[in-house]
PDB file of C-alpha atoms in Angstrom:
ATOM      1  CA  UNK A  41      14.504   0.325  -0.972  1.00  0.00           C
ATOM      2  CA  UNK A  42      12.640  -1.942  -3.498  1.00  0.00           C
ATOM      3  CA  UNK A  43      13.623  -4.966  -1.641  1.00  0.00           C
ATOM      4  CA  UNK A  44      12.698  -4.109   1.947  1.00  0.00           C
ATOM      5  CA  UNK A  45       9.393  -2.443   0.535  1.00  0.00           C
ATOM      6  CA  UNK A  46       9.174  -6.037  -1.384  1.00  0.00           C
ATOM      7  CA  UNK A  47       9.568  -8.157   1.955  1.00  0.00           C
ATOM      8  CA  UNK A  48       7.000  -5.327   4.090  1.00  0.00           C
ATOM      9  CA  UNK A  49       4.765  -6.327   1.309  1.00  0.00           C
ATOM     10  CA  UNK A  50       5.203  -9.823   1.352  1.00  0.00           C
ATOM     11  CA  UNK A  51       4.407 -10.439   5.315  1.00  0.00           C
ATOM     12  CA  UNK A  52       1.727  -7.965   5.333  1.00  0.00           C
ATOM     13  CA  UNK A  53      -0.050  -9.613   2.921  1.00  0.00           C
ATOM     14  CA  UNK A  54       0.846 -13.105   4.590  1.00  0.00           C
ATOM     15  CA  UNK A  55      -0.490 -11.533   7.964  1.00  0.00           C
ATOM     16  CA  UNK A  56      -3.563 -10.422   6.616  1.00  0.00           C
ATOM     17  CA  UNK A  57      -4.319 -14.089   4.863  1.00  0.00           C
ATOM     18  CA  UNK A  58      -3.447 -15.541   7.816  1.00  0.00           C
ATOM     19  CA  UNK A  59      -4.839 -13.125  11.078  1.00  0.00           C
ATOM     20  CA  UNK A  60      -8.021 -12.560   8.717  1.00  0.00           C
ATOM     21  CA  UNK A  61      -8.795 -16.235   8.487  1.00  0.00           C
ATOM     22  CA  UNK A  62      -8.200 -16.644  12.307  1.00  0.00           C
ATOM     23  CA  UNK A  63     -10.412 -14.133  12.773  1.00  0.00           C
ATOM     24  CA  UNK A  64     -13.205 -14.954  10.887  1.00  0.00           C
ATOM     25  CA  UNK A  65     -13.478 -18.960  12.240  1.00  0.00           C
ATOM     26  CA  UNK A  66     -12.926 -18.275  15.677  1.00  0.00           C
ATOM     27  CA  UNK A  67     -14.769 -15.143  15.999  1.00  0.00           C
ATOM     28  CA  UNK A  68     -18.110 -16.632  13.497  1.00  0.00           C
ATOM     29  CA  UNK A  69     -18.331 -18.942  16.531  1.00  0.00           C
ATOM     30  CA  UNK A  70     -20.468 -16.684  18.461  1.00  0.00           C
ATOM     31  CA  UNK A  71     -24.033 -16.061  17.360  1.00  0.00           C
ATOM     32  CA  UNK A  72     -23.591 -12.400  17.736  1.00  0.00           C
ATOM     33  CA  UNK A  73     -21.061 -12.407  14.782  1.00  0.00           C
ATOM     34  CA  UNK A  74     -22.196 -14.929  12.360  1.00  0.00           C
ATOM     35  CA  UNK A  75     -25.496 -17.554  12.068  1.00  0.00           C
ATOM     36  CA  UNK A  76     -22.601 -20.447  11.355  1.00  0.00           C
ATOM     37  CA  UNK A  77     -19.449 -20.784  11.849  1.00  0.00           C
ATOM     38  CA  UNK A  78     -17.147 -20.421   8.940  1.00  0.00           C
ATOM     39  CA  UNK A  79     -14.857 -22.811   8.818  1.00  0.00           C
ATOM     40  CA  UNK A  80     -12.932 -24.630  10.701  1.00  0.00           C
ATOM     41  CA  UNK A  81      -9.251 -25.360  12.166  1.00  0.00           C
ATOM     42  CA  UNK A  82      -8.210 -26.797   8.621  1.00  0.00           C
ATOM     43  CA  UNK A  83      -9.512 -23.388   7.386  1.00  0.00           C
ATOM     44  CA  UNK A  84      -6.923 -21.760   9.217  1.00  0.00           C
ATOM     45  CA  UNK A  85      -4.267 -24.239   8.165  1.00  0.00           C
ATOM     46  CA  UNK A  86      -5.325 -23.538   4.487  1.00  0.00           C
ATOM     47  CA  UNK A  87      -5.366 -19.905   4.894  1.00  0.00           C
ATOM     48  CA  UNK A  88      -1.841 -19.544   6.366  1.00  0.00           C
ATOM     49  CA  UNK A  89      -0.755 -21.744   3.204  1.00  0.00           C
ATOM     50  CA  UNK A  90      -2.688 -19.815   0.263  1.00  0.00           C
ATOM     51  CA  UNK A  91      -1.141 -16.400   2.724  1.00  0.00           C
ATOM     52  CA  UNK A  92       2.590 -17.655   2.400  1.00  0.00           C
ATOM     53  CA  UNK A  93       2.010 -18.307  -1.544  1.00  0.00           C
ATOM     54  CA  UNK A  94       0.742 -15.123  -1.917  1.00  0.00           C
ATOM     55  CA  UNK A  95       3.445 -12.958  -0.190  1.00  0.00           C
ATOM     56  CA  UNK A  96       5.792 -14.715  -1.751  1.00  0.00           C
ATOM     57  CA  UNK A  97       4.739 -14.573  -5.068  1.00  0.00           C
ATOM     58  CA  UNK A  98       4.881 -10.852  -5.183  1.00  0.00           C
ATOM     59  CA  UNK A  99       8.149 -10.055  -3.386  1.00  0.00           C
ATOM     60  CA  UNK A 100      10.154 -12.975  -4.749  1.00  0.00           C
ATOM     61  CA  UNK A 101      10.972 -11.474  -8.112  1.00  0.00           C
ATOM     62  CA  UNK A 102      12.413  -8.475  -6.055  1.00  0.00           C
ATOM     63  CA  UNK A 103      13.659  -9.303  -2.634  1.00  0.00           C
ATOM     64  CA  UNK A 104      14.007 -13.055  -2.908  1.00  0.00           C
ATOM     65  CA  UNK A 105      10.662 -13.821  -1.163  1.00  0.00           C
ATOM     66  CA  UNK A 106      12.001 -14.526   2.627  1.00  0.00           C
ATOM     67  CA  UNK A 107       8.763 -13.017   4.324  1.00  0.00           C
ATOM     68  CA  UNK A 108      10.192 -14.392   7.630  1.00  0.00           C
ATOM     69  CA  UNK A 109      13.419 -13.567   9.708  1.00  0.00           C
ATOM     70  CA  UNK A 110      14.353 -16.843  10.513  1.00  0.00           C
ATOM     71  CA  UNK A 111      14.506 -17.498   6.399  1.00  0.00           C
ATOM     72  CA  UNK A 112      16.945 -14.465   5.726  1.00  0.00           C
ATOM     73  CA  UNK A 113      19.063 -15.430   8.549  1.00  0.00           C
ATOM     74  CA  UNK A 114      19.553 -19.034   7.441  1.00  0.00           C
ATOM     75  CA  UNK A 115      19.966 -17.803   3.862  1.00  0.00           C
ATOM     76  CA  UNK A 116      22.908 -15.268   5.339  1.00  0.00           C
ATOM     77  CA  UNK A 117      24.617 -18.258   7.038  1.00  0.00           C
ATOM     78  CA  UNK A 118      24.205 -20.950   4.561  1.00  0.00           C
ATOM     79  CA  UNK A 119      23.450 -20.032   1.471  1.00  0.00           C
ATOM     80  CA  UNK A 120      25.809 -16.160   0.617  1.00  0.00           C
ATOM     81  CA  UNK A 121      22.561 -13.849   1.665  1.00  0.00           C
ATOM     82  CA  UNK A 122      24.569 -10.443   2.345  1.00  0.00           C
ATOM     83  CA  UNK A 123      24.448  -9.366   5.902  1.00  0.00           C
ATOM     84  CA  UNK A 124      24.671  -5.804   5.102  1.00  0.00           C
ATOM     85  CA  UNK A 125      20.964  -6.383   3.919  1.00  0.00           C
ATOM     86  CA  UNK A 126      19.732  -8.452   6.862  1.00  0.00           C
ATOM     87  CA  UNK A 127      19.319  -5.418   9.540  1.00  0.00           C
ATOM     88  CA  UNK A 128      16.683  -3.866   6.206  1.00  0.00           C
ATOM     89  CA  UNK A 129      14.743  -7.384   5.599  1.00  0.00           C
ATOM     90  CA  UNK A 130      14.268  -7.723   9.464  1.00  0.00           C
ATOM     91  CA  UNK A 131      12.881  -3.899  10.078  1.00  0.00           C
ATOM     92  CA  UNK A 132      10.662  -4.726   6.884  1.00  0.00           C
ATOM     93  CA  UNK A 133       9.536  -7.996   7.928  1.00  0.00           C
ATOM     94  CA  UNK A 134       8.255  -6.803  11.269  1.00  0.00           C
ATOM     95  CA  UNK A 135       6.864  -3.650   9.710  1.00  0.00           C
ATOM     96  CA  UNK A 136       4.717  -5.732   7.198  1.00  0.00           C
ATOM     97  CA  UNK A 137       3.265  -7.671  10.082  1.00  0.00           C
ATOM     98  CA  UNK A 138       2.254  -4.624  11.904  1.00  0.00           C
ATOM     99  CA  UNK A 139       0.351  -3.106   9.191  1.00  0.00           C
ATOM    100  CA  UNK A 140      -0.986  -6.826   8.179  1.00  0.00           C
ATOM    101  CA  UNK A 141      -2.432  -7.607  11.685  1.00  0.00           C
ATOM    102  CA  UNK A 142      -3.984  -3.190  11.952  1.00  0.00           C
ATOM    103  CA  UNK A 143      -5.562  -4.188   8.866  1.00  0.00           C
ATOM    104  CA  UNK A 144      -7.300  -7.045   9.959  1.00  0.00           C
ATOM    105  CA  UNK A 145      -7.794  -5.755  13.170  1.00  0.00           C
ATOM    106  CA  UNK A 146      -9.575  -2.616  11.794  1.00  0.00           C
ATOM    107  CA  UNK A 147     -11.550  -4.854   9.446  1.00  0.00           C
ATOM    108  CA  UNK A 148     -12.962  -7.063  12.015  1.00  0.00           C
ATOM    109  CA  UNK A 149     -13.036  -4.547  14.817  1.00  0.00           C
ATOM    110  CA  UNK A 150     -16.765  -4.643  15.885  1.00  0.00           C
ATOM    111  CA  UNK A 151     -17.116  -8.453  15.427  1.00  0.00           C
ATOM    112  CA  UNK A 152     -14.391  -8.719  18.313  1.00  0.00           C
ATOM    113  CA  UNK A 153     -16.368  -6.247  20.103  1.00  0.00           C
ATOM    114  CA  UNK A 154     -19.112  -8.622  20.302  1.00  0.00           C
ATOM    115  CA  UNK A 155     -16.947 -11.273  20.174  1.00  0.00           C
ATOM    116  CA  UNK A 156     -15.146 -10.282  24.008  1.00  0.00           C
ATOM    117  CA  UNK A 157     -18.774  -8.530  25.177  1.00  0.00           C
ATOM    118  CA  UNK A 158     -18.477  -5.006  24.926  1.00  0.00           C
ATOM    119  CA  UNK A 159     -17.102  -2.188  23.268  1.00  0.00           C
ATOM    120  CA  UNK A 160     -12.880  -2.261  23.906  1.00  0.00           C
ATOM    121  CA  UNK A 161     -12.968  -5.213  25.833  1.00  0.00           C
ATOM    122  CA  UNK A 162      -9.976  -7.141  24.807  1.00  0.00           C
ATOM    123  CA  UNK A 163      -8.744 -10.011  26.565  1.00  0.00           C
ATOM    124  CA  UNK A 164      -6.389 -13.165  24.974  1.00  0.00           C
ATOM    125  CA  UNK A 165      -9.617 -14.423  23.654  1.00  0.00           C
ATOM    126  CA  UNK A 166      -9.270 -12.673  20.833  1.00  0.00           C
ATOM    127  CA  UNK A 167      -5.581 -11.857  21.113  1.00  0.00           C
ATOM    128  CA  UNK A 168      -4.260 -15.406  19.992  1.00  0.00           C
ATOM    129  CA  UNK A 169      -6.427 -14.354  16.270  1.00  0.00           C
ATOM    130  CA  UNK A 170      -2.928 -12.023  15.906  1.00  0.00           C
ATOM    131  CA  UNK A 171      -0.081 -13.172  18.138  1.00  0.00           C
ATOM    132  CA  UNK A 172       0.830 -16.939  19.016  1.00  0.00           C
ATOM    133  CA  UNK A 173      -0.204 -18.277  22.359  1.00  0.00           C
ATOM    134  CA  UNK A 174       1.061 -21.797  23.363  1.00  0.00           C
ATOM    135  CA  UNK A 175      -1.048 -24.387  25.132  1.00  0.00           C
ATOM    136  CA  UNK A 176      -1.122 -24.105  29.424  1.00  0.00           C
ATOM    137  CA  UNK A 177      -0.428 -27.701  29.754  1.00  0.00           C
ATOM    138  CA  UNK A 178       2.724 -27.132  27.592  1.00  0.00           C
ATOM    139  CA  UNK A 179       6.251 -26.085  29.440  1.00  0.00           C
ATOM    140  CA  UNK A 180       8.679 -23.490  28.103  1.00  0.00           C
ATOM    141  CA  UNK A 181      11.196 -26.069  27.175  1.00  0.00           C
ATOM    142  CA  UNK A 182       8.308 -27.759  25.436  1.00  0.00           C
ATOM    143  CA  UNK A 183       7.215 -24.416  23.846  1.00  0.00           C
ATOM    144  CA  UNK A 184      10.515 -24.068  22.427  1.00  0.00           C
ATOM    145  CA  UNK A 185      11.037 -27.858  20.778  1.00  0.00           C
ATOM    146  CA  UNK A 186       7.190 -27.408  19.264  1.00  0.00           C
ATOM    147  CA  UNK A 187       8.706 -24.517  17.221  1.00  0.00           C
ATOM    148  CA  UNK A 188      11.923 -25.020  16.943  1.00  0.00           C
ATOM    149  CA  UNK A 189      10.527 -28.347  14.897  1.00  0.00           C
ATOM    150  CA  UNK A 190       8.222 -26.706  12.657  1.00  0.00           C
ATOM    151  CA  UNK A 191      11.194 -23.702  11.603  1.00  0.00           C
ATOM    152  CA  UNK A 192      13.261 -26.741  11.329  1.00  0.00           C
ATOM    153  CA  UNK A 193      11.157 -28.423   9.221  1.00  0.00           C
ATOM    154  CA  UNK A 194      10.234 -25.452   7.339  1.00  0.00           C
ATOM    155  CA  UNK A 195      14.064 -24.469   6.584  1.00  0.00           C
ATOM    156  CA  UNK A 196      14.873 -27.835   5.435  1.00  0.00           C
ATOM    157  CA  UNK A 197      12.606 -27.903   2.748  1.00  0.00           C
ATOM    158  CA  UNK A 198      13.011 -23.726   1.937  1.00  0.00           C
ATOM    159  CA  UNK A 199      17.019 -24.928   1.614  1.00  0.00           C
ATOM    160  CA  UNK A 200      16.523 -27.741  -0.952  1.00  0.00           C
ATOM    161  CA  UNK A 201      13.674 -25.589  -2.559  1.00  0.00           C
ATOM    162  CA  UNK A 202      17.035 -23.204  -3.281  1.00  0.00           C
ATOM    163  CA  UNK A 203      19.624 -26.516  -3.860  1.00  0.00           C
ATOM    164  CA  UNK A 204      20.026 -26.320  -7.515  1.00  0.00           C
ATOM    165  CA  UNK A 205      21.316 -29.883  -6.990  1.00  0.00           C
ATOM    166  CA  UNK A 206      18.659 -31.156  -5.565  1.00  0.00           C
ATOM    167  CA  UNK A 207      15.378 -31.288  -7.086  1.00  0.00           C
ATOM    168  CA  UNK A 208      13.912 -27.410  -7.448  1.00  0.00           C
ATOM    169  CA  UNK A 209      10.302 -26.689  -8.576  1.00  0.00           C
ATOM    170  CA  UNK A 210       9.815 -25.256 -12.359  1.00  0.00           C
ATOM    171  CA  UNK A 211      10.342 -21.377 -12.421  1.00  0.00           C
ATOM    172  CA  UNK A 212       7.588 -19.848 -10.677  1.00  0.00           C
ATOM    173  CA  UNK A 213       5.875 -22.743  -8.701  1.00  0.00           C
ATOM    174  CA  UNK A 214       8.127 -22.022  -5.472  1.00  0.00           C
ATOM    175  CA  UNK A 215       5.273 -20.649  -3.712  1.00  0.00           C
ATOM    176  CA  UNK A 216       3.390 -23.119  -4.703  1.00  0.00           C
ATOM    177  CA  UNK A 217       5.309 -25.777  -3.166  1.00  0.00           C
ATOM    178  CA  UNK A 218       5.721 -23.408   0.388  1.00  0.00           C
ATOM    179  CA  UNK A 219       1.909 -23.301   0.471  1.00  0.00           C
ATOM    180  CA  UNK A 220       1.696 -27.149   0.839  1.00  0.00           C
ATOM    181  CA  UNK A 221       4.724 -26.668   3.474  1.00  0.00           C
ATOM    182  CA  UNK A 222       2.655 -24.706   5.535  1.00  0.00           C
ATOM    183  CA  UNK A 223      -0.480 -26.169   5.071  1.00  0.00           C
ATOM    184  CA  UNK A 224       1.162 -29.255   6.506  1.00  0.00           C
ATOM    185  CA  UNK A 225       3.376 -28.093   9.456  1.00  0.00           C
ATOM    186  CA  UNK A 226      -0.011 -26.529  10.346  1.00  0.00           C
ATOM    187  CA  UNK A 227      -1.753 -29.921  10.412  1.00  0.00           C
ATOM    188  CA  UNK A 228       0.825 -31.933  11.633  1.00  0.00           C
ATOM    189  CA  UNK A 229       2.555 -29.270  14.123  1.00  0.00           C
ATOM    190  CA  UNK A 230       0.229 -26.515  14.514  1.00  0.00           C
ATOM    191  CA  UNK A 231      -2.115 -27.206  17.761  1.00  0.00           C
ATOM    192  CA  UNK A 232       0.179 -26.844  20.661  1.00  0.00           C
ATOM    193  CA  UNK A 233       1.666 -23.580  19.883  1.00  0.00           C
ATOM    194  CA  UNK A 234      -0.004 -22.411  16.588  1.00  0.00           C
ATOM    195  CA  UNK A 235       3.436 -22.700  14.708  1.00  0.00           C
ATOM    196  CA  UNK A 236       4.311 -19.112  14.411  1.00  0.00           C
ATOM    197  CA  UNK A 237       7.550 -20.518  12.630  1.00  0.00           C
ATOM    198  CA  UNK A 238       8.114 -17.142  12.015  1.00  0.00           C
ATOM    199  CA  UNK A 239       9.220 -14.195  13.856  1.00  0.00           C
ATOM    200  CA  UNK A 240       7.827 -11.497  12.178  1.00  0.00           C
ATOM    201  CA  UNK A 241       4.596 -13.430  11.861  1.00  0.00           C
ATOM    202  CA  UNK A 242       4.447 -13.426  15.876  1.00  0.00           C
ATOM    203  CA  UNK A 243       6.089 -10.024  16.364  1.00  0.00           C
ATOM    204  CA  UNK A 244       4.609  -7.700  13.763  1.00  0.00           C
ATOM    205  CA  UNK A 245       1.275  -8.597  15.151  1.00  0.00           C
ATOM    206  CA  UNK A 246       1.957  -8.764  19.134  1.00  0.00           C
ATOM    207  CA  UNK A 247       3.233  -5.117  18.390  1.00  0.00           C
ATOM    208  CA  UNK A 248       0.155  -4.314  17.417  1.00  0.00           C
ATOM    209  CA  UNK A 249      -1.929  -5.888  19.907  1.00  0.00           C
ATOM    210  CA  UNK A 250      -0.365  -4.202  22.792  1.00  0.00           C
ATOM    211  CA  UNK A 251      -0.890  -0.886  20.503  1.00  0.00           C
ATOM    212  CA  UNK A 252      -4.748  -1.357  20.220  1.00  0.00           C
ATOM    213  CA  UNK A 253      -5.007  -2.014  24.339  1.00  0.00           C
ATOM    214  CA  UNK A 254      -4.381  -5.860  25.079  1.00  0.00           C
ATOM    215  CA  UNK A 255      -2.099  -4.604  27.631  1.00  0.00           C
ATOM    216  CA  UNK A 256       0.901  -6.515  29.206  1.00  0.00           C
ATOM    217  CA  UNK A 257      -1.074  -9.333  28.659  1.00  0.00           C
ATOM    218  CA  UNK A 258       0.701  -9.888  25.389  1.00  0.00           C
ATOM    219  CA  UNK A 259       4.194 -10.380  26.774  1.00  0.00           C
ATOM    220  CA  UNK A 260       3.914 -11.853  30.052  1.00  0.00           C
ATOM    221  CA  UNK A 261       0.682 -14.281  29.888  1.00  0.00           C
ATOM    222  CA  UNK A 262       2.766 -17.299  30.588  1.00  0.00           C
ATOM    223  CA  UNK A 263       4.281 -15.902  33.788  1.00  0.00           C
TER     224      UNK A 263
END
């Protein structure tokens, strides 16, 4: 079990990086919450970054450090992962962003109360601080290339990161190196769809949303 409870670790503490610093710019926006806003949409980039670093400097050692389904199925097709363990990393990874996004949620609770106007008032306002939620003016088919291009750009470098011919980081700085990653697929990629690039990162929360009374909301707004 160490590795699955490595990779639930890993994405929760990802999720709660990168929900918690959603939360706090978007929702210091209104008066109510904070005199200022704090920070800004770099903020967010920055805080998904330092988030990835930091999950996957404390599962790495154990479970390899995937901290995203899309990771530990390219690593099973391309690079020997077993499949007998992808069915555990998946469950974990989805787990990890549940209990990331409750804990943020539970920690910033009453600022989204005043945040949507009343007590359990919750509305996609505040449910795009957990879950991804693309642009209206965007199509599905556009949806779909937005983040297909920032996985794809974010599994090219994650497979030369592991390319022992190619030009790997010193021991211990791969986290390092995927915090610039996503610090820049977030400023390059990030406005259209809020590059979830990562299914658990999308899931995990969404889960949880629809748990603490978004409603359908969460699964059909697009319809």
């Amino acid at each position: 079990m160490r590795e699955p409870v490595a990779e639930f670790l890993g994405v929760m503490l990802l999720i709660i990086f990168g929900n918690g610093v959603n939360c706090q710019v978007v929702l210091s926006s209104n008066p109510g919450v904070a005199a200022a806003q704090r920070g800004d949409y770099f903020s967010i980039n920055v805080g998904w970054g330092i988030g990835t670093a930091m999950g996957v400097w404390i599962s790495a050692g154990i479970s390899g450090g995937h901290i995203n389904p899309a990771v530990t199925l390219a690593l099973a097709t391309f690079r020997g992962f077993p499949w007998k363990k992808v069915p555990g990393y998946l469950i974990a990874q989805v787990l990890g962003g549940f209990t990331g996004a409750a804990i943020v949620y539970g920690n910033y609770f009453h600022a989204i109360n005043v945040f949507e106007g009343g007590v359990g008032v919750r509305t996609q306002a505040t449910a795009g601080l957990f879950a991804t939620y693309a642009s209206d003016y965007l199509t599905n088919v556009s949806c779909f290339f937005s983040e297909f291009l920032g996985t794809a750009v974010l599994m090219l470098v994650v497979l030369a990161l592991s390319d022992k011919k190619n030009c790997p980081p010193p021991a211990g700085l791969t986290p390092l190196v995927l915090c610039f990653l996503v610090l820049g697929i977030g400023a390059s990629l990030g406005m259209q769809t809020a590059y979830a690039i990562n299914p658990a990162r999308d899931f995990g929360p969404r889960l949880l949303t629809a748990a603490a009374g978004y409603g359908t909301m969460v699964w059909n707004y697009r319809k």
